[in-house]
Short mmCIF file of C-alpha atoms and ligand atoms in Angstrom, two decimals:
data_model
loop_
_atom_site.label_atom_id
_atom_site.label_comp_id
_atom_site.label_asym_id
_atom_site.label_seq_id
_atom_site.Cartn_x
_atom_site.Cartn_y
_atom_site.Cartn_z
CA MET J 1 19.78 10.71 -4.78
CA ILE J 2 21.73 8.01 -2.98
CA LYS J 3 23.53 5.64 -5.35
CA ASP J 4 24.32 3.05 -2.72
CA ALA J 5 22.93 -0.47 -3.20
CA SER J 6 23.28 -1.18 0.52
CA ALA J 7 21.04 1.76 1.50
CA PRO J 8 17.50 0.92 2.71
CA ILE J 9 14.21 1.22 0.83
CA GLY J 10 11.64 3.64 2.26
CA VAL J 11 8.06 2.37 2.44
CA PHE J 12 5.11 4.41 3.70
CA ASP J 13 1.38 4.28 4.30
CA SER J 14 -1.21 6.00 6.45
CA GLY J 15 -0.92 3.19 9.01
CA VAL J 16 -0.51 -0.56 9.09
CA GLY J 17 -1.81 -1.26 5.54
CA GLY J 18 1.56 -0.70 3.89
CA LEU J 19 2.95 -3.57 5.96
CA THR J 20 1.23 -5.86 3.44
CA VAL J 21 3.56 -4.37 0.80
CA ALA J 22 6.60 -4.34 3.11
CA ARG J 23 5.94 -8.04 3.80
CA GLU J 24 6.13 -8.84 0.06
CA ILE J 25 9.34 -6.81 -0.31
CA MET J 26 10.81 -8.77 2.62
CA ARG J 27 9.82 -12.07 0.98
CA ASN J 28 10.92 -11.25 -2.56
CA LEU J 29 13.94 -9.04 -1.89
CA PRO J 30 15.31 -10.59 1.29
CA SER J 31 18.64 -8.77 1.07
CA GLU J 32 17.04 -5.33 1.19
CA LYS J 33 16.82 -3.15 4.28
CA ILE J 34 13.56 -1.28 4.86
CA VAL J 35 12.62 1.91 6.67
CA TYR J 36 8.84 1.84 7.18
CA PHE J 37 6.75 4.86 8.12
CA GLY J 38 3.08 4.54 9.19
CA ASP J 39 1.27 7.85 9.57
CA THR J 40 -0.80 6.60 12.49
CA ALA J 41 -1.54 10.12 13.78
CA ARG J 42 -3.28 11.11 10.54
CA VAL J 43 -4.90 7.86 9.34
CA PRO J 44 -7.25 7.57 7.45
CA TYR J 45 -6.02 9.18 4.25
CA GLY J 46 -8.97 7.95 2.21
CA SER J 47 -11.40 10.67 3.27
CA LYS J 48 -8.92 13.57 2.92
CA SER J 49 -8.40 16.00 0.04
CA LYS J 50 -5.75 15.69 -2.65
CA ASP J 51 -3.90 18.77 -1.32
CA THR J 52 -3.71 17.32 2.17
CA ILE J 53 -2.45 13.96 0.94
CA ILE J 54 0.21 15.67 -1.19
CA ARG J 55 1.35 17.68 1.87
CA PHE J 56 1.51 14.55 4.06
CA SER J 57 3.32 12.56 1.36
CA ARG J 58 5.90 15.33 0.86
CA GLN J 59 6.63 15.43 4.59
CA ILE J 60 7.07 11.66 4.74
CA THR J 61 9.29 11.66 1.65
CA ARG J 62 11.53 14.31 3.25
CA PHE J 63 11.72 12.20 6.41
CA LEU J 64 12.60 9.04 4.45
CA ILE J 65 15.24 10.88 2.43
CA GLU J 66 16.74 12.05 5.74
CA GLN J 67 16.94 8.33 6.66
CA LYS J 68 19.13 7.94 3.56
CA VAL J 69 16.85 5.60 1.61
CA LYS J 70 17.80 4.76 -2.00
CA ALA J 71 14.19 4.42 -3.27
CA ILE J 72 10.66 4.92 -2.00
CA VAL J 73 7.56 2.74 -2.30
CA VAL J 74 4.31 4.63 -1.74
CA ALA J 75 2.55 1.63 -0.16
CA CYS J 76 -0.80 3.41 -0.11
CA ASN J 77 -3.24 3.61 -3.01
CA THR J 78 -4.68 6.92 -1.86
CA ALA J 79 -1.25 8.56 -1.72
CA SER J 80 -0.30 6.87 -5.01
CA ALA J 81 -3.48 8.23 -6.65
CA PHE J 82 -3.11 11.77 -5.33
CA ALA J 83 0.58 12.40 -4.72
CA LEU J 84 2.78 10.07 -6.79
CA ASP J 85 3.14 12.44 -9.75
CA ALA J 86 3.95 15.40 -7.48
CA LEU J 87 6.54 13.39 -5.52
CA LYS J 88 8.18 12.08 -8.69
CA SER J 89 8.53 15.55 -10.12
CA GLU J 90 9.76 17.17 -6.89
CA PHE J 91 12.23 14.61 -5.52
CA ASP J 92 15.33 13.21 -7.15
CA ILE J 93 14.89 9.61 -5.99
CA PRO J 94 13.22 6.56 -7.60
CA ILE J 95 9.60 6.40 -6.36
CA ILE J 96 6.95 3.81 -7.20
CA GLY J 97 3.31 3.46 -6.19
CA VAL J 98 0.98 0.49 -5.95
CA ILE J 99 -1.65 1.19 -8.59
CA GLU J 100 -0.11 0.29 -11.93
CA ALA J 101 1.16 -3.12 -10.85
CA GLY J 102 -2.29 -4.27 -9.67
CA ALA J 103 -4.06 -2.89 -12.73
CA LEU J 104 -1.68 -4.73 -15.06
CA VAL J 105 -2.34 -8.06 -13.35
CA ALA J 106 -6.10 -7.53 -13.36
CA ALA J 107 -6.08 -6.70 -17.08
CA LYS J 108 -4.15 -9.89 -17.74
CA GLU J 109 -6.26 -12.12 -15.51
CA THR J 110 -9.81 -11.14 -16.36
CA ARG J 111 -11.69 -13.46 -18.70
CA ASN J 112 -15.05 -11.69 -18.93
CA ARG J 113 -13.43 -8.19 -19.04
CA ARG J 114 -15.37 -6.98 -16.00
CA ILE J 115 -13.05 -5.79 -13.26
CA GLY J 116 -14.05 -4.48 -9.83
CA VAL J 117 -11.89 -2.12 -7.81
CA ILE J 118 -12.35 -1.48 -4.10
CA GLY J 119 -10.50 1.26 -2.27
CA THR J 120 -10.88 4.40 -0.21
CA GLU J 121 -13.20 7.23 -1.21
CA GLY J 122 -10.16 9.18 -2.43
CA THR J 123 -8.81 6.37 -4.60
CA ILE J 124 -12.15 5.37 -6.10
CA GLY J 125 -13.14 9.03 -6.63
CA SER J 126 -9.88 9.67 -8.51
CA ARG J 127 -10.80 6.86 -10.99
CA ILE J 128 -7.10 6.21 -11.39
CA HIS J 129 -7.47 2.43 -11.78
CA GLU J 130 -10.10 2.93 -14.45
CA ARG J 131 -7.89 5.35 -16.38
CA PHE J 132 -4.93 3.03 -16.17
CA LEU J 133 -6.96 -0.06 -17.14
CA HIS J 134 -8.48 1.79 -20.08
CA SER J 135 -5.04 2.82 -21.27
CA ILE J 136 -4.24 -0.92 -21.45
CA ASP J 137 -7.57 -1.95 -22.99
CA PRO J 138 -10.41 0.55 -23.54
CA SER J 139 -12.95 -2.26 -23.78
CA LEU J 140 -12.56 -3.30 -20.13
CA GLU J 141 -15.51 -2.56 -17.90
CA VAL J 142 -14.32 -1.19 -14.57
CA ILE J 143 -16.62 -0.90 -11.57
CA GLY J 144 -15.31 0.95 -8.51
CA LYS J 145 -16.66 0.83 -4.98
CA ALA J 146 -15.37 2.77 -1.99
CA CYS J 147 -15.28 0.71 1.22
CA PRO J 148 -14.00 3.23 3.80
CA LEU J 149 -14.89 1.23 6.93
CA PHE J 150 -12.51 -1.57 5.91
CA VAL J 151 -9.55 0.62 6.94
CA SER J 152 -10.88 1.11 10.48
CA LEU J 153 -11.73 -2.58 10.80
CA ALA J 154 -8.23 -3.57 9.69
CA GLU J 155 -6.53 -0.96 11.93
CA GLU J 156 -8.66 -2.29 14.81
CA GLY J 157 -7.39 -5.80 14.10
CA TRP J 158 -10.88 -7.21 13.42
CA LEU J 159 -9.52 -9.33 10.63
CA HIS J 160 -11.80 -12.36 11.12
CA ASP J 161 -14.78 -10.86 12.88
CA PRO J 162 -18.51 -11.25 12.15
CA VAL J 163 -18.83 -7.45 12.07
CA THR J 164 -16.25 -7.29 9.26
CA THR J 165 -18.18 -9.97 7.34
CA LEU J 166 -21.42 -7.98 7.68
CA VAL J 167 -19.79 -4.76 6.52
CA ALA J 168 -18.15 -6.57 3.60
CA ALA J 169 -21.43 -8.18 2.54
CA ARG J 170 -23.08 -4.75 2.45
CA TYR J 171 -20.30 -3.00 0.53
CA LEU J 172 -19.69 -5.80 -1.94
CA GLU J 173 -23.30 -6.64 -2.82
CA GLU J 174 -23.24 -4.10 -5.66
CA LEU J 175 -20.10 -5.63 -7.18
CA LYS J 176 -21.54 -9.13 -6.93
CA GLN J 177 -24.54 -7.98 -8.98
CA LYS J 178 -22.21 -6.70 -11.72
CA ASP J 179 -20.79 -10.13 -12.48
CA ILE J 180 -17.11 -9.18 -12.20
CA ASP J 181 -14.55 -11.99 -12.34
CA THR J 182 -11.58 -10.02 -11.00
CA LEU J 183 -11.40 -7.67 -8.02
CA ILE J 184 -8.47 -5.36 -7.32
CA LEU J 185 -7.78 -4.81 -3.62
CA GLY J 186 -7.09 -1.12 -4.24
CA CYS J 187 -6.13 -0.25 -0.68
CA THR J 188 -3.14 -1.74 1.08
CA HIS J 189 -5.20 -2.37 4.22
CA TYR J 190 -7.57 -4.73 2.41
CA PRO J 191 -5.29 -7.78 2.04
CA LEU J 192 -5.49 -7.95 5.84
CA ILE J 193 -9.18 -8.88 5.50
CA ARG J 194 -8.72 -10.81 2.28
CA SER J 195 -10.32 -14.03 3.52
CA THR J 196 -13.49 -12.15 4.49
CA ILE J 197 -13.64 -10.41 1.11
CA ALA J 198 -12.99 -13.72 -0.68
CA GLY J 199 -15.75 -15.43 1.32
CA VAL J 200 -18.28 -12.74 0.38
CA MET J 201 -17.32 -12.55 -3.32
CA GLY J 202 -17.23 -16.34 -3.77
CA GLU J 203 -14.91 -18.61 -5.70
CA GLY J 204 -15.58 -17.23 -9.18
CA VAL J 205 -13.87 -13.91 -8.41
CA ARG J 206 -10.10 -13.62 -8.44
CA LEU J 207 -8.74 -11.15 -5.88
CA VAL J 208 -5.70 -9.12 -6.97
CA ASN J 209 -3.38 -7.95 -4.21
CA PRO J 210 -0.95 -5.52 -5.90
CA ALA J 211 1.66 -5.97 -3.14
CA TYR J 212 3.41 -8.91 -4.79
CA GLU J 213 3.63 -7.24 -8.21
CA THR J 214 4.81 -4.01 -6.58
CA ALA J 215 7.69 -5.91 -4.98
CA LEU J 216 8.57 -7.35 -8.39
CA GLU J 217 8.36 -3.89 -10.02
CA LEU J 218 10.70 -2.59 -7.32
CA LYS J 219 13.14 -5.43 -8.01
CA VAL J 220 13.24 -4.59 -11.72
CA LEU J 221 13.64 -0.86 -11.02
CA LEU J 222 16.51 -1.38 -8.54
CA GLY J 223 18.12 -3.89 -10.91
CA ASP J 224 17.96 -1.45 -13.82
CA MET J 225 19.54 1.27 -11.70
CA GLY J 226 22.27 -1.03 -10.33
CA LEU J 227 20.85 -0.54 -6.84
CA LEU J 228 19.86 -4.09 -5.84
CA ALA J 229 21.38 -5.11 -2.51
CA LEU J 230 23.54 -8.15 -2.94
CA LYS J 231 23.31 -9.71 0.49
CA ALA J 232 21.91 -8.81 3.89
CA GLU J 233 24.43 -7.62 6.43
CA ALA J 234 23.74 -10.34 8.95
CA GLU J 235 24.85 -8.43 12.00
CA ASP J 236 21.94 -5.92 12.07
CA PHE J 237 18.19 -6.30 12.03
CA PRO J 238 17.46 -4.89 8.54
CA TYR J 239 14.08 -3.27 9.25
CA ARG J 240 13.26 -0.02 11.04
CA PHE J 241 9.74 1.18 11.83
CA PHE J 242 8.56 4.72 12.49
CA VAL J 243 5.09 6.09 13.22
CA SER J 244 3.57 9.49 13.94
CA ASP J 245 1.50 8.26 16.95
CA LEU J 246 1.01 5.36 19.37
CA ALA J 247 4.07 3.26 18.60
CA GLU J 248 3.05 0.40 20.94
CA LYS J 249 -0.25 -0.27 19.20
CA PHE J 250 1.45 -0.27 15.80
CA LYS J 251 4.17 -2.59 17.07
CA ALA J 252 1.67 -5.11 18.42
CA PHE J 253 -0.15 -5.11 15.10
CA ALA J 254 3.04 -5.40 13.06
CA ASN J 255 4.16 -8.31 15.22
CA SER J 256 0.89 -10.10 14.48
CA ILE J 257 1.23 -9.92 10.69
CA LEU J 258 4.98 -10.01 10.03
CA PRO J 259 6.89 -13.29 10.23
CA PHE J 260 9.08 -11.97 13.08
CA ASP J 261 8.71 -9.71 16.11
CA ILE J 262 9.85 -6.15 15.70
CA ALA J 263 11.77 -4.97 18.70
CA MET J 264 11.13 -1.29 18.48
CA THR J 265 8.95 1.28 16.75
CA GLN J 266 9.91 4.90 17.04
CA LYS J 267 7.44 7.74 17.19
CA ILE J 268 8.50 10.88 15.32
CA ASP J 269 7.04 14.34 14.81
CA ILE J 270 6.20 14.26 11.09
CA GLU J 271 4.90 17.83 11.12
CA LYS J 272 8.51 19.01 11.47
CA TYR J 273 9.28 17.85 7.93
N1 DGL W 301 -3.87 1.97 2.97
C1 DGL W 301 -4.21 3.15 2.28
C2 DGL W 301 -4.55 2.93 0.83
O1 DGL W 301 -4.01 2.02 0.24
C3 DGL W 301 -5.00 4.22 2.93
C4 DGL W 301 -6.10 3.88 3.85
C5 DGL W 301 -6.55 5.14 4.56
O2 DGL W 301 -5.75 5.67 5.31
O3 DGL W 301 -7.69 5.57 4.33
O4 DGL W 301 -5.29 3.67 0.23
#
């Protein structure tokens, strides 16, 4: 484990979704450097088995550790649901996922105690949000719905497209019938189509994007370990981006959602790790 506050934070996801978490870390911990990895060759994760996701997550963790990161954020709900425990027990580095932070906020915010969770087939099938929410309050009613096409729509950049609205209306109908007042965006790709989801669910439903709370959880963790960066080293660009396929497409997407243009994205062979 690297005990160097000026070392970067590793952040990973199956593709561009984790950029929604990276963006919150950039906003809330502006002195931190970030090494981001998007597994664009193997996206989507949501339809793959637990064993496969653990294997992918181990490879990425090894790669990030080679980049000398001081902590890792698993910016993917599917990988958090399937692989976080394995990673934490196998690697000697602070690692956090994105599930607990969102569940805590939802439990606090709900008034009618009916919480919806949308995510990939893997995340919803694991029922991890439900288990976590019930450990906070067993009386909460938790209704999960897998929305796998949202990942492809977000990766395609169809963030405000009539097709996305139609797909959302079809997936979310069931949740609307259940009278939830809080909806956890349980996939890091979904904040990219937040306005479409909000439009379909209507004003009475509060959407919870766990990215912000994850950034705060990271801040507390680094603070407790004495690993918070004190100030950015102004001479370098503090963010590095790596992918497993098609770096140009990723770069164009990242440039459209981050508040600055990234100069370079490097493609690496993740299977080597
Ligand atoms: N963004 C990821 C998540 O939070 C995974 C999406 C996917 O690759 O299926 O679950």
